[in-house]
Amino acid sequence: MVDAQGQTVPQRNLSAQTSWRVDRLAYLDGKTYYRVATNEFVPTTDVTIVK
């Protein structure tokens, strides 16, 4: 998980097999992220979207 500047957020992670809502995409350093909390983003390559 990273912040809006692309810095790792210490001691924060999402547990496997949990559901989260995302409300926007962010593009940082050529990578695409989903926002999962205020100023907290996860790489789109690390998640599975379920409708």
CSV table of N, CA and C in Angstrom, one decimal:
chain,number,residue,atom,x,y,z
A,1,MET,N,0.8,-1.2,0.0
A,1,MET,CA,0.0,0.0,0.0
A,1,MET,C,0.9,1.2,0.0
A,2,VAL,N,0.5,2.2,-0.8
A,2,VAL,CA,1.3,3.5,-0.9
A,2,VAL,C,0.4,4.7,-0.7
A,3,ASP,N,1.0,5.8,-0.4
A,3,ASP,CA,0.3,7.1,-0.3
A,3,ASP,C,0.3,7.8,-1.7
A,4,ALA,N,-0.3,9.0,-1.7
A,4,ALA,CA,-0.4,9.7,-3.0
A,4,ALA,C,0.9,10.1,-3.6
A,5,GLN,N,2.0,10.0,-2.8
A,5,GLN,CA,3.3,10.3,-3.3
A,5,GLN,C,4.1,9.1,-3.7
A,6,GLY,N,3.4,7.9,-3.6
A,6,GLY,CA,4.1,6.7,-4.0
A,6,GLY,C,4.9,6.1,-2.9
A,7,GLN,N,4.9,6.6,-1.7
A,7,GLN,CA,5.7,6.1,-0.5
A,7,GLN,C,4.9,5.0,0.2
A,8,THR,N,5.6,4.0,0.6
A,8,THR,CA,5.0,2.9,1.3
A,8,THR,C,4.4,3.4,2.6
A,9,VAL,N,3.1,2.9,2.9
A,9,VAL,CA,2.5,3.3,4.1
A,9,VAL,C,2.9,2.2,5.1
A,10,PRO,N,3.6,2.6,6.2
A,10,PRO,CA,4.1,1.7,7.2
A,10,PRO,C,2.9,1.0,8.0
A,11,GLN,N,3.1,-0.3,8.2
A,11,GLN,CA,2.2,-1.1,9.1
A,11,GLN,C,0.8,-1.0,8.6
A,12,ARG,N,0.6,-1.0,7.3
A,12,ARG,CA,-0.8,-1.0,6.7
A,12,ARG,C,-0.8,-2.0,5.6
A,13,ASN,N,-1.8,-2.9,5.5
A,13,ASN,CA,-2.0,-3.8,4.4
A,13,ASN,C,-3.4,-4.3,4.4
A,14,LEU,N,-3.8,-4.9,3.3
A,14,LEU,CA,-5.2,-5.5,3.2
A,14,LEU,C,-5.0,-7.0,3.3
A,15,SER,N,-5.8,-7.5,4.2
A,15,SER,CA,-5.8,-9.0,4.3
A,15,SER,C,-6.3,-9.7,3.1
A,16,ALA,N,-5.8,-10.8,2.8
A,16,ALA,CA,-6.2,-11.6,1.7
A,16,ALA,C,-7.7,-12.0,1.8
A,17,GLN,N,-8.4,-12.1,0.7
A,17,GLN,CA,-9.8,-12.6,0.7
A,17,GLN,C,-10.7,-11.6,1.4
A,18,THR,N,-10.4,-10.3,1.5
A,18,THR,CA,-11.3,-9.3,2.1
A,18,THR,C,-11.9,-8.4,1.0
A,19,SER,N,-13.0,-7.9,1.3
A,19,SER,CA,-13.7,-7.0,0.3
A,19,SER,C,-13.4,-5.5,0.7
A,20,TRP,N,-13.2,-4.7,-0.3
A,20,TRP,CA,-13.0,-3.3,-0.2
A,20,TRP,C,-13.6,-2.5,-1.3
A,21,ARG,N,-14.1,-1.4,-1.0
A,21,ARG,CA,-14.7,-0.5,-2.1
A,21,ARG,C,-13.5,0.4,-2.5
A,22,VAL,N,-13.5,0.7,-3.8
A,22,VAL,CA,-12.6,1.7,-4.4
A,22,VAL,C,-13.4,2.8,-5.0
A,23,ASP,N,-12.9,4.0,-5.0
A,23,ASP,CA,-13.6,5.1,-5.5
A,23,ASP,C,-12.9,5.9,-6.6
A,24,ARG,N,-11.6,5.5,-6.8
A,24,ARG,CA,-10.9,6.2,-7.9
A,24,ARG,C,-9.6,5.5,-8.3
A,25,LEU,N,-9.1,5.8,-9.4
A,25,LEU,CA,-7.8,5.3,-9.9
A,25,LEU,C,-6.8,6.4,-9.7
A,26,ALA,N,-5.6,6.0,-9.5
A,26,ALA,CA,-4.4,6.9,-9.4
A,26,ALA,C,-3.3,6.4,-10.3
A,27,TYR,N,-2.5,7.2,-10.8
A,27,TYR,CA,-1.4,6.8,-11.7
A,27,TYR,C,-0.1,7.4,-11.1
A,28,LEU,N,0.7,6.5,-10.5
A,28,LEU,CA,1.9,7.0,-9.9
A,28,LEU,C,3.1,6.2,-10.5
A,29,ASP,N,4.1,6.9,-10.9
A,29,ASP,CA,5.3,6.3,-11.4
A,29,ASP,C,5.1,5.3,-12.5
A,30,GLY,N,4.1,5.5,-13.4
A,30,GLY,CA,3.8,4.6,-14.5
A,30,GLY,C,3.0,3.4,-14.1
A,31,LYS,N,2.5,3.4,-12.8
A,31,LYS,CA,1.7,2.2,-12.4
A,31,LYS,C,0.3,2.8,-12.0
A,32,THR,N,-0.7,1.9,-12.1
A,32,THR,CA,-2.1,2.2,-11.8
A,32,THR,C,-2.5,1.6,-10.4
A,33,TYR,N,-3.2,2.4,-9.6
A,33,TYR,CA,-3.6,2.1,-8.3
A,33,TYR,C,-5.0,2.3,-8.1
A,34,TYR,N,-5.7,1.6,-7.2
A,34,TYR,CA,-7.0,1.8,-6.7
A,34,TYR,C,-6.9,2.5,-5.3
A,35,ARG,N,-7.7,3.6,-5.1
A,35,ARG,CA,-7.7,4.2,-3.8
A,35,ARG,C,-8.7,3.4,-2.9
A,36,VAL,N,-8.2,2.9,-1.8
A,36,VAL,CA,-9.0,2.1,-0.8
A,36,VAL,C,-9.3,2.9,0.5
A,37,ALA,N,-8.6,4.0,0.7
A,37,ALA,CA,-8.8,4.8,1.9
A,37,ALA,C,-8.2,6.2,1.6
A,38,THR,N,-8.5,7.1,2.4
A,38,THR,CA,-7.9,8.5,2.2
A,38,THR,C,-6.4,8.4,2.2
A,39,ASN,N,-5.9,8.8,1.0
A,39,ASN,CA,-4.4,8.8,0.8
A,39,ASN,C,-3.8,7.4,0.9
A,40,GLU,N,-4.5,6.3,0.6
A,40,GLU,CA,-4.0,4.9,0.6
A,40,GLU,C,-4.4,4.2,-0.6
A,41,PHE,N,-3.4,3.7,-1.3
A,41,PHE,CA,-3.7,3.1,-2.7
A,41,PHE,C,-3.0,1.7,-2.8
A,42,VAL,N,-3.6,0.8,-3.5
A,42,VAL,CA,-3.1,-0.5,-3.8
A,42,VAL,C,-2.9,-0.7,-5.3
A,43,PRO,N,-1.9,-1.4,-5.7
A,43,PRO,CA,-1.7,-1.6,-7.1
A,43,PRO,C,-2.8,-2.4,-7.7
A,44,THR,N,-3.3,-2.0,-8.9
A,44,THR,CA,-4.4,-2.8,-9.6
A,44,THR,C,-3.9,-4.2,-9.9
A,45,THR,N,-2.6,-4.5,-10.0
A,45,THR,CA,-2.2,-5.8,-10.3
A,45,THR,C,-2.3,-6.7,-9.1
A,46,ASP,N,-2.5,-6.2,-7.9
A,46,ASP,CA,-2.6,-7.0,-6.6
A,46,ASP,C,-4.0,-7.3,-6.2
A,47,VAL,N,-5.0,-6.9,-7.0
A,47,VAL,CA,-6.4,-7.1,-6.6
A,47,VAL,C,-7.2,-7.8,-7.6
A,48,THR,N,-8.3,-8.3,-7.2
A,48,THR,CA,-9.3,-8.9,-8.2
A,48,THR,C,-10.6,-8.1,-8.0
A,49,ILE,N,-11.2,-7.6,-9.0
A,49,ILE,CA,-12.4,-6.8,-8.9
A,49,ILE,C,-13.6,-7.8,-9.1
A,50,VAL,N,-14.5,-7.7,-8.2
A,50,VAL,CA,-15.8,-8.5,-8.3
A,50,VAL,C,-16.9,-7.6,-8.3
A,51,LYS,N,-17.8,-7.7,-9.2
A,51,LYS,CA,-19.0,-6.8,-9.3
A,51,LYS,C,-20.1,-7.3,-8.4
